[in-house]
Coordinates of C-alpha atoms and ligand atoms in Angstrom, one line a residue:
X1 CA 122.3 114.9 111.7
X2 CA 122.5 111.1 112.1
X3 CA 119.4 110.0 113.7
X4 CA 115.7 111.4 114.0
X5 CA 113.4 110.9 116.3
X6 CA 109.6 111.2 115.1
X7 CA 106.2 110.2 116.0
X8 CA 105.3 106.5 115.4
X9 CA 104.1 106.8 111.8
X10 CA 100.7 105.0 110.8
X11 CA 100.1 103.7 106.7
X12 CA 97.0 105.1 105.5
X13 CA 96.7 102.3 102.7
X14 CA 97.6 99.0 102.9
X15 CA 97.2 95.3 101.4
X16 CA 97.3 92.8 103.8
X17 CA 95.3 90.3 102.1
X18 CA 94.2 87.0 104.0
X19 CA 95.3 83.3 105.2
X20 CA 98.9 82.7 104.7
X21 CA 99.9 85.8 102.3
X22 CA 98.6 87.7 105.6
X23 CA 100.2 86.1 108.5
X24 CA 103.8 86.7 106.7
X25 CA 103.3 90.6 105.6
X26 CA 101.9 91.4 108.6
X27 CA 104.5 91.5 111.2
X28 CA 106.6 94.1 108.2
X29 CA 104.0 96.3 108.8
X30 CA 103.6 96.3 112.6
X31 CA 107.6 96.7 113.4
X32 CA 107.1 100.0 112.9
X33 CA 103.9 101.5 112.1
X34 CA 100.9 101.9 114.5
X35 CA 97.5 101.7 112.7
X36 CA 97.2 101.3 108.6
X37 CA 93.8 101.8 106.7
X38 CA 93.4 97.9 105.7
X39 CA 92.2 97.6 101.9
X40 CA 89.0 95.4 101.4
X41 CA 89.8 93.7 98.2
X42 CA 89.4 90.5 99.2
X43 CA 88.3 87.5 97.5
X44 CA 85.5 87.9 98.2
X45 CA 85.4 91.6 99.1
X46 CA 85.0 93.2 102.5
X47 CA 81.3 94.6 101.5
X48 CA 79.1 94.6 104.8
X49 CA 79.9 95.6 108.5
X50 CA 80.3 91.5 109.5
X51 CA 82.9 91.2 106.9
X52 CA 84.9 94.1 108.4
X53 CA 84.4 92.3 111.9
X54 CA 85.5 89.5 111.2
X55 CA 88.7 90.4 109.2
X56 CA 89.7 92.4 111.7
X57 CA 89.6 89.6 114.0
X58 CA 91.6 87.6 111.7
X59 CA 93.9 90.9 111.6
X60 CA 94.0 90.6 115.6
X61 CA 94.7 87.6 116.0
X62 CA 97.0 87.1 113.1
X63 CA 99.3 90.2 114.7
X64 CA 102.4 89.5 116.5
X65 CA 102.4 88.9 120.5
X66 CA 102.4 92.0 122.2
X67 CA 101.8 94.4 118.9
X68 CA 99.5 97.2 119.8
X69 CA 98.8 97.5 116.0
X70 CA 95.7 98.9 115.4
X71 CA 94.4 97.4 111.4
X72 CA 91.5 100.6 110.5
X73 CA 88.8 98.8 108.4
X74 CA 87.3 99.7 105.2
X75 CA 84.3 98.8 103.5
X76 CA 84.5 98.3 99.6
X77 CA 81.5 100.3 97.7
X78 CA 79.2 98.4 95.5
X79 CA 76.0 99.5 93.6
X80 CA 74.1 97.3 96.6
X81 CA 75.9 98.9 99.9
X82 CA 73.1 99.2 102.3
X83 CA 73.5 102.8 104.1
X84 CA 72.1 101.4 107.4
X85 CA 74.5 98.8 107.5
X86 CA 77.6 101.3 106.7
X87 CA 75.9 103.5 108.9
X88 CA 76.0 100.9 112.0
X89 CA 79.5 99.8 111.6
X90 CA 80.8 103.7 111.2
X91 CA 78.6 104.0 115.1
X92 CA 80.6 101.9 116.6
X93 CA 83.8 102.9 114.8
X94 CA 84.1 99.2 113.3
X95 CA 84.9 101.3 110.0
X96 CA 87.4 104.3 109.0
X97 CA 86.4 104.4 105.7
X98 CA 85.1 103.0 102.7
X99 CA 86.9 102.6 99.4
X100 CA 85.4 102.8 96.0
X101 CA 87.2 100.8 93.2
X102 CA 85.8 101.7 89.8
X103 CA 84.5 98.1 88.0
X104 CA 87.6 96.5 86.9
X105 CA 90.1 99.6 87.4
X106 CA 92.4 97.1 89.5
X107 CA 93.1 93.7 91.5
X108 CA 90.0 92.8 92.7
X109 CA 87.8 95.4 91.7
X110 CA 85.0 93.0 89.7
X111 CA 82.4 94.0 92.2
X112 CA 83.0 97.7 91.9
X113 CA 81.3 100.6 90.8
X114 CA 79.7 101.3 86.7
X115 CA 77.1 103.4 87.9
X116 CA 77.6 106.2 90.3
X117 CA 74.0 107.4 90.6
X118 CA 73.5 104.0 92.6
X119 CA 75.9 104.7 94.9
X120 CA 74.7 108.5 95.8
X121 CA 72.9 108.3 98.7
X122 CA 75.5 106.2 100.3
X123 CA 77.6 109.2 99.6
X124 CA 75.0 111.6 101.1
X125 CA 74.9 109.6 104.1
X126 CA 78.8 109.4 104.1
X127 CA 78.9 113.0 104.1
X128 CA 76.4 113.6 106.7
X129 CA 78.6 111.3 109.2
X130 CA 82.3 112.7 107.5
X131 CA 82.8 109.1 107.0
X132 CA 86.0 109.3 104.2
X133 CA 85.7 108.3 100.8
X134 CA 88.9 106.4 99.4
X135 CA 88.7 106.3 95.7
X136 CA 91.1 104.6 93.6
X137 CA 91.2 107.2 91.3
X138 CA 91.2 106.0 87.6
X139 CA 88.6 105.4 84.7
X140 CA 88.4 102.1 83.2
X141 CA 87.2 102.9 79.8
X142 CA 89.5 101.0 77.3
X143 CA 89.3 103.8 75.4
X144 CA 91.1 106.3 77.8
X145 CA 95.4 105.2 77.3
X146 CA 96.5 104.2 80.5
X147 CA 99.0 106.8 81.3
X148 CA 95.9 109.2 81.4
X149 CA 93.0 107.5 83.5
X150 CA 94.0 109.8 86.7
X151 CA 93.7 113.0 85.1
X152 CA 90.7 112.1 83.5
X153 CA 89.0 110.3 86.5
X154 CA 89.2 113.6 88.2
X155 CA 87.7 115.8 85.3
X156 CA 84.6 112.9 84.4
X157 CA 84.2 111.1 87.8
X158 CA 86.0 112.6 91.0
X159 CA 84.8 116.1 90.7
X160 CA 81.1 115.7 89.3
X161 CA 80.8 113.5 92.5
X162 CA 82.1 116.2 94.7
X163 CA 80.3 119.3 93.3
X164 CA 77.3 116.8 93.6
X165 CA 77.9 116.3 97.5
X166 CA 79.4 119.0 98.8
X167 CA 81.2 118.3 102.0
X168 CA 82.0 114.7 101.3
X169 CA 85.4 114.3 102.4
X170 CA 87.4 112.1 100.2
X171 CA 90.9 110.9 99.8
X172 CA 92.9 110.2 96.5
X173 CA 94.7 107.3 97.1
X174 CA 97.8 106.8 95.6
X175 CA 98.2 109.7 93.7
X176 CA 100.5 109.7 90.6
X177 CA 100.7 113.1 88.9
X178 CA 101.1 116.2 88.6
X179 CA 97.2 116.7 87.9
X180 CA 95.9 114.9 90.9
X181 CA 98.8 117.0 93.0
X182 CA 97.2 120.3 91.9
X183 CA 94.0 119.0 92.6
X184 CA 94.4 118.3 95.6
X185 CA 96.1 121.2 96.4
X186 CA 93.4 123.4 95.1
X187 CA 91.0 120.9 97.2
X188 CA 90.0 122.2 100.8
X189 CA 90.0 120.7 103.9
X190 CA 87.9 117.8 102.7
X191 CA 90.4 116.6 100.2
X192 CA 93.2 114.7 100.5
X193 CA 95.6 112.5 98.9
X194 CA 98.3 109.5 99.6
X195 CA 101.7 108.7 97.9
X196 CA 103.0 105.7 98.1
X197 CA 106.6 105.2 98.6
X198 CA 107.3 103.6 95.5
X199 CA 105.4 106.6 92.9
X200 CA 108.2 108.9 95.4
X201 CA 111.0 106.4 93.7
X202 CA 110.1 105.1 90.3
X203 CA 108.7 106.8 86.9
X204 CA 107.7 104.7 83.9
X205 CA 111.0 103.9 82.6
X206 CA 111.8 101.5 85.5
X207 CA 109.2 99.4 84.5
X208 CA 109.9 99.4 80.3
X209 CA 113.1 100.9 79.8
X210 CA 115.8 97.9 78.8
X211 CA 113.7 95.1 79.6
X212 CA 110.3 95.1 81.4
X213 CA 110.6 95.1 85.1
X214 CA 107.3 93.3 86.6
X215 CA 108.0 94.1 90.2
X216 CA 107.7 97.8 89.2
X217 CA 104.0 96.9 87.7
X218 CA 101.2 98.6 90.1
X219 CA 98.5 100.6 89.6
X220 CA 98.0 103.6 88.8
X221 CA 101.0 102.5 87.0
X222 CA 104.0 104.9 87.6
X223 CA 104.1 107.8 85.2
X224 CA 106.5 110.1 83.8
X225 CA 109.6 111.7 85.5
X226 CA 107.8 115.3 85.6
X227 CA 105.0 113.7 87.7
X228 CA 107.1 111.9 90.1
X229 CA 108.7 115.6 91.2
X230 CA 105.4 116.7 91.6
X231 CA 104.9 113.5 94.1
X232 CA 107.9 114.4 95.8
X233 CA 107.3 118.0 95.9
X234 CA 104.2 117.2 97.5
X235 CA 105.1 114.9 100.0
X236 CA 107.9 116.6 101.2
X237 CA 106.2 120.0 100.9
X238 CA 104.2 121.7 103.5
X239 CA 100.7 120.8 102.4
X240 CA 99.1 119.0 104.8
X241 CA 96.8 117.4 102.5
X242 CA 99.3 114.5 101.5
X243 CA 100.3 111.6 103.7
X244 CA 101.9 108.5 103.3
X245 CA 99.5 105.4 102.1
X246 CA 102.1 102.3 101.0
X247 CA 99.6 100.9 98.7
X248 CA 102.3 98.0 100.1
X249 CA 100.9 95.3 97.9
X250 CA 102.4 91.6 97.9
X251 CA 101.5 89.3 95.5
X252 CA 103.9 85.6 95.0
X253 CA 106.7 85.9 92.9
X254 CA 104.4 83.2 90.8
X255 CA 101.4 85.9 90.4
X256 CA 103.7 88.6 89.3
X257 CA 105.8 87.0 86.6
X258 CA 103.5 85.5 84.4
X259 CA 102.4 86.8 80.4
X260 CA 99.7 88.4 82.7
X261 CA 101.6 89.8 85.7
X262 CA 99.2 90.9 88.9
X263 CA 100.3 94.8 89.6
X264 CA 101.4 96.0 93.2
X265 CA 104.6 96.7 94.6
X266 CA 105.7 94.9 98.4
X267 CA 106.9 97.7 100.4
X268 CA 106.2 97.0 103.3
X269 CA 109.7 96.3 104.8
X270 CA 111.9 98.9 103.6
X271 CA 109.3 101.8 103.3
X272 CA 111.0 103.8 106.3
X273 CA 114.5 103.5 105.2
X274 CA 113.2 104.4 101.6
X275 CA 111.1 107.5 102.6
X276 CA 114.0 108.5 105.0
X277 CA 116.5 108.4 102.2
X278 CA 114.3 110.3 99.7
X279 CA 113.5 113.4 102.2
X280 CA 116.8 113.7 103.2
X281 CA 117.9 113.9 99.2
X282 CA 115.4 116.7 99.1
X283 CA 116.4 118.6 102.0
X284 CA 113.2 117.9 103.7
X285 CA 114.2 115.6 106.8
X286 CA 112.6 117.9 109.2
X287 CA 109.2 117.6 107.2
X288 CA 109.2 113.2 107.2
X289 CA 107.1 113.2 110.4
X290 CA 104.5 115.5 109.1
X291 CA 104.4 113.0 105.8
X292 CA 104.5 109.7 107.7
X293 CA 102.8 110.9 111.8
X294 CA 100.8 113.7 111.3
X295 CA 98.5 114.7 108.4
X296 CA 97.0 111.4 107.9
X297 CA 95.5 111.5 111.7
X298 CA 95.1 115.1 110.9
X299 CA 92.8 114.3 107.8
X300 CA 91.3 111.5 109.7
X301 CA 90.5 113.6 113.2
X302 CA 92.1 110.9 115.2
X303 CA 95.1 111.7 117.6
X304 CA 98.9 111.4 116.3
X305 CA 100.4 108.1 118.0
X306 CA 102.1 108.8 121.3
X307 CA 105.6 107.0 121.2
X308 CA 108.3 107.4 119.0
X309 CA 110.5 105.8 116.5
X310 CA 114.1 106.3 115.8
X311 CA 115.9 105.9 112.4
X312 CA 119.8 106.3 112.4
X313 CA 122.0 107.1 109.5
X314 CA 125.0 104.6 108.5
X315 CA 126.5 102.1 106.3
X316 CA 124.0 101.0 104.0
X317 CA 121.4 98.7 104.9
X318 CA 120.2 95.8 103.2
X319 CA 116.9 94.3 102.9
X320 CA 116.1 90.5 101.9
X321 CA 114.9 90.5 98.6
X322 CA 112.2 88.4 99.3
X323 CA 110.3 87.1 102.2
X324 CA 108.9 83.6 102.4
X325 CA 105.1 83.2 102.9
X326 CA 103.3 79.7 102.6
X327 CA 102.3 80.3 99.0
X328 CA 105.4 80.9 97.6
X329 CA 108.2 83.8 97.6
X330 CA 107.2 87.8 97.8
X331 CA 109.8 90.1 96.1
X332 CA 110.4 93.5 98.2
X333 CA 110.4 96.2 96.4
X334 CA 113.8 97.5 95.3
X335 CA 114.5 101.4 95.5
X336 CA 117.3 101.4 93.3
X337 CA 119.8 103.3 95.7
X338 CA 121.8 102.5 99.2
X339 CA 119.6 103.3 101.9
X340 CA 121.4 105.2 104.6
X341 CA 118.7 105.1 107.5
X342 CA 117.2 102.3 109.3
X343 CA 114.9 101.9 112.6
X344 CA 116.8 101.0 115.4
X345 CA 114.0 102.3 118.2
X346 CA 110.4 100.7 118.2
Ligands
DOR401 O1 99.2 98.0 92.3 C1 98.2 97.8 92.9 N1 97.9 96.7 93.6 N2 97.2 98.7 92.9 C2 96.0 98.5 93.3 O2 95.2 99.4 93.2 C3 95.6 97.2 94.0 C4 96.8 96.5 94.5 C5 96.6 95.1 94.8 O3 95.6 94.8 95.5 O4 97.4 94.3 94.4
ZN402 ZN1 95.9 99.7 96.9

């Protein structure tokens, strides 16, 4: 087999940040996916129902001529989100979903969560509408090593809250081991989870093994080689609990490389090629569509996108390593491997 057709695929996590950074990410995203879930971790944060608006207009307006890109807002949780105004901008489908960032577990997250009984009747109300919950699924308590803050989150945190409010439907984003797979897996229908493409590629040692490799730096951070089989057995599996979420994340060359490097990984515009290449490995070809098309509208009770992409195997294909933007150089994020399969239908 030497190309495959599939349904236009749609990222169900996604950074596209603002001003300049967003005008020159954007256009990798809309080549080839339809509608991404837009993370609200601005500077300042995307908090009320105006601040979706008007970054999506910024989204709109910012997208390339004749794009029928469709950006899905998000609202980021804090201890003062006003239910009547998350309520409103769910109505009129201004929202998708909201995102809860635990205070300080990650870029941006100052203005997150410490205390979840502030944020229950939010929750309530979320589950009353099945609005999804997004949680960035780690605890931030200096104590907990870092290597073990998903596993945990979903013992102290994730499950209280979910025993607490039963049918609030919530999605692990970017999950990154074995733990959070089972989890999921033992979930129901009101649980979910994303990968990312790069936690499908990397484990720890790509990042600290023989030097330490700063474009590998996200968060959750990637973990050990058993947990990113369990990634790829989930993603390629049959579940239909686990889509694709980027967590494509660009930061300048100058934020990353620094004694204090910002984490996220740009994958925007080789994510195809890279998932292609990583289901084929696994014999699971005829299971990418489901991954990339399928489960997340599934999960989120919207339709799959009409049209069609195409991705053709050949000679290798190369990516640029980086991509200008007005504030400097963004490093793409580099699988490690020749990639086989690129887009040649959009
Ligand atoms: O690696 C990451 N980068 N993980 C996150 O959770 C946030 C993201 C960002 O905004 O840069
Ligand atoms: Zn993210």
């Amino acid at each position: 087999m030497d190309t495959l057709t599939i349904r236009r695929p749609d990222d169900w996590h996604l950074h596209l940040r603002d001003g300049a950074m967003m005008r020159a990410v954007l256009p990798e995203t809309t080549r080839h996916f339809a509608r991404a879930i837009i993370m609200p971790n601005l500077v300042p944060p995307v908090v009320t129902g105006a601040d979706a608006a008007d970054y999506r207009d910024r989204i709109l307006s910012a997208k390339p001529r004749g794009s029928k890109f469709q950006p899905l807002m998000t609202l980021y949780l804090t201890e003062e989100t006003q239910v009547g105004d998350l309520r409103a901008a769910a109505e009129i489908g201004l929202i998708t979903a909201v995102k809860l960032y635990p205070a300080g577990a990650t870029t941006n997250s100052a203005s997150g969560v410490k205390d979840f009984t502030k944020v229950k009747r939010v929750l309530e109300n979320m589950a009353q509408i099945g609005l999804p919950l997004l949680v960035h699924g780690e605890v931030t308590d200096p104590d907990i090593d870092i290597f073990d803050r998903e596993a945990v989150f979903i013992d102290r945190v994730l499950d209280p809250i979910r025993r607490d409010i039963p049918g609030l439907r919530v999605v692990m984003e970017h999950v990154t081991t074995s733990d959070a797979v089972d989890y999921v897996r033992a979930g129901g229908p009101d649980l979910a989870a994303t990968i990312t493409t790069h936690h499908l590629v990397i484990n720890r040692n790509h990042i600290l093994a023989g030097g330490i490799r700063p474009h590998y730096y996200c968060l959750p951070v990637a973990k050990r080689e058993t947990h990113r089989r369990a990634l790829v057995a989930a993603a390629t599996g049959t579940d239909t609990a686990f889509f694709l979420g980027t967590d494509s994340a660009p930061h300048t060359d100058t934020a990353k490389l620094q004694p204090c490097g910002c984490a996220g990984c740009f994958t925007a515009p080789n994510t195809l090629s890279i998932l292609t290449e990583v289901f084929e490995q696994h014999g699971a070809l005829d299971r990418l569509e489901n991954f990339t098309s399928l489960n997340g509208p599934a999960f989120y009770r919207l339709p799959a996108n009409d049209d069609t992409i195409t991705l053709r195997k050949g000679e290798p294909v190369s990516y640029p390593a980086k991509i200008d933007t007005d504030d400097g150089p963004v490093t793409v994020f580099d699988p490690g491997m020749p990639l086989h399969w690129r887009v040649i239908e959009d």
